Every structure is written in C-alpha cells, then in structure tokens.
Amino acid sequence: MEAYEMPWPVDEKFIEACEATLGVKLPSEYRKSLKTENGGEVVCDGDNWDLHPVWDKSDKKRLKRTAMDIVRETAALKDWVGWPDNAICIGANGMGDALAFLYESGVCTPSVYRWQHETGEIAMVARDFGRLTRSE
C-alpha cells in the first residue's frame, strides 16, 4: 500500500452516517477500529484484504481517499449472483472475493465472513473483527 493510501482516523459522525445509509449497526470492534484506522489492510484466510473505508467528506483529500467506501462496495455487490441479501462488504482481496458482515434485524454480527465470487459460498473466517491481523 502506498503512503497516500495509508489508513487514518475517522470521526464518529461518518461511521454513524454509514450505518444510517446501510440501515445497520456495525459491530463494536469494527467501529473501534474505524475510529483509528479507516481503511487499511488485514491478513485473513490466506489472503491480504484491502478494507473499505467509511466515506469521509471532511476535506477534499479524505473525500477522494474514501470514494470506494463500504456503502458503495456493498451496493455494487448486490447485483452479483450469490451475494447474500443480508451482507455488508467491508473488504476485498483484489480477485473478486469479499470480506463481509452478516446482519439480522439491522444489527451486524461480530463474525467476519469470506464470500467467494465464483461459487457464491460464504464462510466464517473470524469470530470477531478484532481477531483479524492488521498488515503493517
């Protein structure tokens, strides 16, 4: 990841706006992570995953950096065959697969899932977002 793509903190109001747009409450460990690192990379299930940021319109630089945000990426995947109706896309591995949270009644579970674009299969890769390893 190049220096201009490094993660940065995001204000709570942008996390809340993301949740309002998606109509869900994001898991607490994930929200906590966003507040210090909005975006970045994790290592999980044998892949490096780019985490989608929360849209941050506080200045032009952050607006540009967060254009490919969670809301936009989730909306784009809704047209894919096999994408679960109750999934929120939080990351991608660059090969078409996605990291996701699943939700019920507007609340995301803390577990992180890998969705495989070729098969539409979804499998848990971490019981909690906080268990994922951040890349340096």
Coordinates of N, CA and C in Angstrom, one line a residue:
M1 N 0.9 -1.2 0.0 CA 0.0 0.0 0.0 C 0.9 1.2 0.0
E2 N 0.6 2.2 -0.9 CA 1.4 3.4 -0.9 C 1.1 4.4 0.2
A3 N 2.0 5.3 0.5 CA 1.8 6.2 1.6 C 0.5 7.0 1.5
Y4 N 0.0 7.4 0.3 CA -1.2 8.2 0.2 C -2.4 7.3 0.5
E5 N -2.3 6.0 0.5 CA -3.4 5.1 0.8 C -3.5 4.6 2.2
M6 N -2.5 5.1 3.0 CA -2.5 4.6 4.4 C -3.7 5.0 5.2
P7 N -4.2 4.1 6.1 CA -5.4 4.4 6.9 C -5.2 5.6 7.8
W8 N -6.3 6.2 8.2 CA -6.2 7.4 9.1 C -7.5 7.3 9.9
P9 N -7.6 8.0 11.0 CA -8.8 8.0 11.8 C -10.0 8.6 11.1
V10 N -11.2 8.3 11.5 CA -12.4 8.9 11.0 C -13.3 9.3 12.2
D11 N -14.0 10.3 12.0 CA -14.9 10.9 13.1 C -16.1 10.0 13.2
E12 N -16.6 9.9 14.4 CA -17.8 9.1 14.7 C -19.0 9.4 13.8
K13 N -19.1 10.7 13.5 CA -20.3 11.1 12.7 C -20.3 10.5 11.4
F14 N -19.2 10.1 10.8 CA -19.1 9.5 9.5 C -19.5 8.0 9.6
I15 N -19.1 7.4 10.7 CA -19.5 6.0 11.0 C -21.0 5.9 11.2
E16 N -21.5 6.8 11.9 CA -23.0 6.9 12.1 C -23.7 7.1 10.8
A17 N -23.2 8.0 9.9 CA -23.8 8.2 8.6 C -23.8 7.0 7.8
C18 N -22.7 6.2 7.8 CA -22.6 5.0 7.1 C -23.6 4.0 7.6
E19 N -23.7 3.8 8.9 CA -24.7 2.9 9.5 C -26.1 3.3 9.1
A20 N -26.4 4.6 9.1 CA -27.8 5.1 8.7 C -28.1 4.8 7.2
T21 N -27.1 5.0 6.4 CA -27.3 4.7 4.9 C -27.5 3.2 4.7
L22 N -26.7 2.4 5.4 CA -26.9 0.9 5.2 C -28.1 0.3 6.0
G23 N -28.5 1.1 7.0 CA -29.6 0.6 7.8 C -29.2 -0.5 8.8
V24 N -28.0 -0.5 9.2 CA -27.5 -1.5 10.2 C -26.6 -0.8 11.2
K25 N -26.4 -1.5 12.3 CA -25.5 -1.2 13.4 C -24.2 -2.1 13.2
L26 N -23.1 -1.5 13.0 CA -21.8 -2.2 12.7 C -21.3 -2.7 14.1
P27 N -20.6 -3.9 14.1 CA -20.0 -4.4 15.3 C -19.1 -3.5 16.0
S28 N -19.1 -3.5 17.3 CA -18.3 -2.6 18.2 C -16.8 -2.6 17.9
E29 N -16.2 -3.8 17.7 CA -14.8 -3.9 17.5 C -14.4 -3.3 16.1
Y30 N -15.3 -3.4 15.2 CA -15.1 -2.9 13.9 C -15.2 -1.3 13.9
R31 N -16.2 -0.8 14.6 CA -16.4 0.6 14.8 C -15.1 1.2 15.5
K32 N -14.7 0.5 16.5 CA -13.5 1.0 17.3 C -12.3 1.1 16.3
S33 N -12.1 0.1 15.5 CA -11.0 0.0 14.5 C -11.1 1.2 13.5
L34 N -12.3 1.4 13.0 CA -12.5 2.5 12.1 C -12.1 3.9 12.7
K35 N -12.4 4.1 13.9 CA -12.0 5.4 14.6 C -10.5 5.6 14.5
T36 N -9.7 4.6 14.5 CA -8.3 4.8 14.4 C -7.7 4.5 13.1
E37 N -8.3 3.6 12.3 CA -7.8 3.2 11.0 C -8.9 3.0 10.0
N38 N -9.3 4.1 9.3 CA -10.4 4.0 8.4 C -9.8 3.4 7.1
G39 N -9.9 2.2 6.9 CA -9.3 1.5 5.7 C -8.1 0.7 6.2
G40 N -7.2 0.5 5.3 CA -6.0 -0.3 5.7 C -6.1 -1.7 5.1
E41 N -5.4 -2.6 5.7 CA -5.3 -4.0 5.2 C -5.2 -5.0 6.4
V42 N -5.8 -6.1 6.1 CA -5.8 -7.3 7.1 C -5.3 -8.5 6.4
V43 N -4.7 -9.4 7.1 CA -4.4 -10.7 6.6 C -5.4 -11.7 7.2
C44 N -6.0 -12.5 6.3 CA -7.0 -13.4 6.8 C -7.2 -14.5 5.7
D45 N -7.4 -15.7 6.2 CA -7.8 -16.8 5.3 C -6.9 -17.0 4.2
G46 N -5.6 -16.8 4.4 CA -4.5 -16.9 3.4 C -4.4 -15.8 2.4
D47 N -5.1 -14.7 2.6 CA -5.1 -13.6 1.6 C -4.8 -12.3 2.4
N48 N -4.4 -11.3 1.6 CA -4.3 -9.9 2.1 C -5.6 -9.2 1.6
W49 N -6.2 -8.5 2.5 CA -7.5 -7.9 2.2 C -7.4 -6.4 2.4
D50 N -7.8 -5.6 1.4 CA -7.9 -4.2 1.5 C -9.3 -3.9 2.1
L51 N -9.3 -3.2 3.3 CA -10.5 -2.8 3.9 C -11.1 -1.6 3.3
H52 N -12.4 -1.6 3.0 CA -13.0 -0.4 2.5 C -13.2 0.6 3.6
P53 N -13.0 1.8 3.4 CA -13.2 2.9 4.4 C -14.7 3.3 4.5
V54 N -14.9 4.1 5.5 CA -16.2 4.8 5.7 C -16.0 6.1 4.9
W55 N -17.1 6.5 4.2 CA -17.0 7.8 3.4 C -16.8 8.9 4.4
D56 N -15.7 9.7 4.1 CA -15.3 10.8 4.9 C -15.2 12.1 4.1
K57 N -16.2 13.0 4.2 CA -16.2 14.2 3.4 C -15.7 15.4 4.1
S58 N -14.8 15.2 5.1 CA -14.3 16.4 5.9 C -13.4 17.3 5.1
D59 N -12.7 16.8 4.1 CA -11.9 17.6 3.2 C -11.7 16.9 1.9
K60 N -11.2 17.6 0.9 CA -11.1 17.0 -0.5 C -10.2 15.8 -0.5
K61 N -9.1 15.8 0.3 CA -8.2 14.7 0.3 C -8.9 13.4 0.8
R62 N -9.6 13.6 2.0 CA -10.3 12.4 2.5 C -11.5 12.0 1.7
L63 N -12.1 12.9 1.1 CA -13.2 12.6 0.2 C -12.7 11.7 -1.0
K64 N -11.6 12.0 -1.5 CA -11.0 11.3 -2.6 C -10.6 9.9 -2.1
R65 N -9.9 9.8 -1.0 CA -9.4 8.6 -0.4 C -10.5 7.6 -0.1
T66 N -11.7 8.1 0.2 CA -12.8 7.2 0.7 C -13.9 7.0 -0.3
A67 N -13.6 7.3 -1.6 CA -14.6 7.2 -2.6 C -15.1 5.8 -2.8
M68 N -14.3 4.8 -2.6 CA -14.7 3.4 -2.7 C -15.0 2.8 -1.3
D69 N -16.0 3.4 -0.7 CA -16.4 3.1 0.7 C -17.3 1.9 0.8
I70 N -17.6 1.6 2.1 CA -18.4 0.4 2.4 C -19.7 0.4 1.7
V71 N -20.4 1.6 1.8 CA -21.7 1.7 1.2 C -21.7 1.4 -0.3
R72 N -20.8 2.0 -1.0 CA -20.6 1.9 -2.5 C -20.3 0.5 -2.8
E73 N -19.4 -0.1 -2.1 CA -18.9 -1.5 -2.5 C -20.0 -2.5 -2.2
T74 N -20.8 -2.3 -1.1 CA -21.9 -3.2 -0.8 C -23.0 -3.1 -1.9
A75 N -23.3 -1.9 -2.3 CA -24.3 -1.7 -3.3 C -23.8 -2.4 -4.6
A76 N -22.5 -2.3 -5.0 CA -22.0 -2.9 -6.2 C -22.2 -4.4 -6.2
L77 N -22.0 -5.0 -5.0 CA -22.1 -6.5 -4.9 C -23.5 -7.0 -4.9
K78 N -24.5 -6.2 -4.6 CA -25.9 -6.6 -4.6 C -26.3 -7.1 -5.9
D79 N -25.7 -6.8 -7.0 CA -26.0 -7.2 -8.4 C -25.4 -8.6 -8.7
W80 N -24.4 -9.0 -7.9 CA -23.7 -10.2 -8.2 C -24.5 -11.5 -7.8
V81 N -24.5 -12.5 -8.6 CA -25.2 -13.7 -8.3 C -24.5 -14.3 -7.0
G82 N -25.4 -14.7 -6.0 CA -24.9 -15.3 -4.8 C -24.5 -14.4 -3.7
W83 N -24.5 -13.1 -3.9 CA -24.2 -12.2 -2.8 C -25.4 -12.2 -1.9
P84 N -25.2 -12.5 -0.6 CA -26.3 -12.6 0.4 C -27.0 -11.2 0.6
D85 N -28.3 -11.2 0.7 CA -29.1 -10.0 0.8 C -28.8 -9.3 2.2
N86 N -28.3 -10.1 3.1 CA -28.0 -9.5 4.5 C -26.5 -9.4 4.8
A87 N -25.8 -9.0 3.7 CA -24.3 -8.9 3.9 C -23.9 -7.4 3.6
I88 N -22.9 -7.0 4.4 CA -22.2 -5.7 4.2 C -20.8 -6.0 3.8
C89 N -20.3 -5.5 2.7 CA -19.0 -5.7 2.2 C -18.0 -4.7 3.0
I90 N -17.0 -5.3 3.6 CA -16.0 -4.5 4.3 C -14.6 -4.6 3.7
G91 N -14.4 -5.5 2.8 CA -13.1 -5.6 2.2 C -13.0 -6.5 1.0
A92 N -11.9 -6.4 0.2 CA -11.8 -7.2 -1.0 C -10.3 -7.7 -1.1
N93 N -10.1 -8.8 -1.8 CA -8.8 -9.3 -1.9 C -8.2 -9.0 -3.3
G94 N -8.9 -8.3 -4.1 CA -8.4 -8.0 -5.5 C -8.6 -9.0 -6.5
M95 N -9.2 -10.1 -6.1 CA -9.5 -11.2 -7.0 C -11.0 -11.5 -7.1
G96 N -11.8 -10.6 -6.6 CA -13.3 -10.7 -6.7 C -14.0 -11.2 -5.5
D97 N -13.2 -11.7 -4.5 CA -13.8 -12.2 -3.3 C -14.0 -11.0 -2.3
A98 N -14.8 -11.2 -1.3 CA -15.1 -10.1 -0.4 C -15.1 -10.5 1.1
L99 N -14.8 -9.6 2.0 CA -15.0 -9.9 3.4 C -16.3 -9.2 3.8
A100 N -17.1 -9.8 4.6 CA -18.4 -9.2 4.9 C -18.8 -9.5 6.3
F101 N -19.7 -8.7 6.8 CA -20.5 -8.9 8.0 C -21.9 -9.3 7.5
L102 N -22.5 -10.2 8.3 CA -23.9 -10.5 8.0 C -24.8 -9.9 9.1
Y103 N -26.0 -9.5 8.8 CA -26.8 -8.9 9.8 C -28.2 -9.5 9.8
E104 N -28.9 -9.3 11.0 CA -30.2 -9.6 11.2 C -30.9 -8.5 11.9
S105 N -32.1 -8.1 11.6 CA -32.9 -7.1 12.2 C -32.0 -5.8 12.4
G106 N -31.2 -5.5 11.4 CA -30.5 -4.2 11.4 C -29.2 -4.2 12.3
V107 N -28.8 -5.4 12.8 CA -27.6 -5.5 13.6 C -26.6 -6.5 13.0
C108 N -25.4 -6.0 12.7 CA -24.4 -6.9 12.2 C -23.8 -7.8 13.3
T109 N -23.6 -9.1 12.9 CA -22.9 -10.0 13.9 C -21.5 -9.6 13.9
P110 N -20.7 -9.9 15.0 CA -19.3 -9.6 15.0 C -18.5 -10.4 14.1
S111 N -19.0 -11.6 13.7 CA -18.2 -12.5 12.9 C -17.9 -11.9 11.5
V112 N -16.8 -12.3 10.9 CA -16.4 -11.8 9.6 C -16.4 -13.1 8.7
Y113 N -17.0 -12.8 7.5 CA -17.1 -13.9 6.5 C -16.4 -13.6 5.2
R114 N -16.0 -14.7 4.6 CA -15.4 -14.6 3.2 C -16.4 -15.1 2.2
W115 N -16.7 -14.2 1.3 CA -17.7 -14.5 0.2 C -16.8 -14.8 -1.1
Q116 N -17.0 -16.0 -1.7 CA -16.3 -16.3 -2.9 C -17.1 -16.0 -4.1
H117 N -16.6 -15.1 -4.9 CA -17.4 -14.7 -6.1 C -17.7 -15.8 -7.1
E118 N -16.8 -16.7 -7.2 CA -17.0 -17.8 -8.3 C -18.1 -18.8 -7.9
T119 N -18.3 -19.0 -6.6 CA -19.2 -20.0 -6.2 C -20.4 -19.5 -5.4
G120 N -20.3 -18.2 -4.9 CA -21.3 -17.6 -4.1 C -21.3 -18.2 -2.6
E121 N -20.3 -19.0 -2.3 CA -20.2 -19.6 -1.0 C -19.7 -18.5 0.0
I122 N -20.2 -18.6 1.2 CA -19.8 -17.7 2.3 C -19.5 -18.5 3.5
A123 N -18.3 -18.2 4.1 CA -17.8 -19.0 5.3 C -17.2 -18.0 6.3
M124 N -17.4 -18.3 7.5 CA -16.8 -17.5 8.6 C -15.3 -17.7 8.6
V125 N -14.6 -16.6 8.7 CA -13.1 -16.6 8.8 C -12.6 -16.1 10.1
A126 N -13.5 -15.4 10.9 CA -13.1 -14.9 12.2 C -14.4 -14.7 13.0
R127 N -14.3 -15.1 14.3 CA -15.5 -14.9 15.1 C -15.7 -13.4 15.5
D128 N -14.7 -12.6 15.4 CA -14.8 -11.2 15.7 C -13.8 -10.4 14.9
F129 N -14.2 -9.2 14.4 CA -13.2 -8.4 13.6 C -11.9 -8.2 14.3
G130 N -12.0 -8.0 15.6 CA -10.8 -7.7 16.4 C -9.8 -8.8 16.4
R131 N -10.1 -10.0 15.9 CA -9.2 -11.1 15.8 C -8.4 -11.1 14.5
L132 N -8.8 -10.3 13.6 CA -8.0 -10.2 12.3 C -6.7 -9.5 12.6
T133 N -5.7 -9.9 11.8 CA -4.4 -9.3 11.9 C -4.2 -8.2 10.9
R134 N -3.9 -7.0 11.4 CA -3.7 -5.8 10.6 C -2.3 -6.0 9.9
S135 N -2.2 -5.6 8.7 CA -0.9 -5.6 8.0 C -0.2 -4.3 8.4
E136 N 1.1 -4.4 8.4 CA 1.9 -3.3 8.7 C 2.3 -2.4 7.5

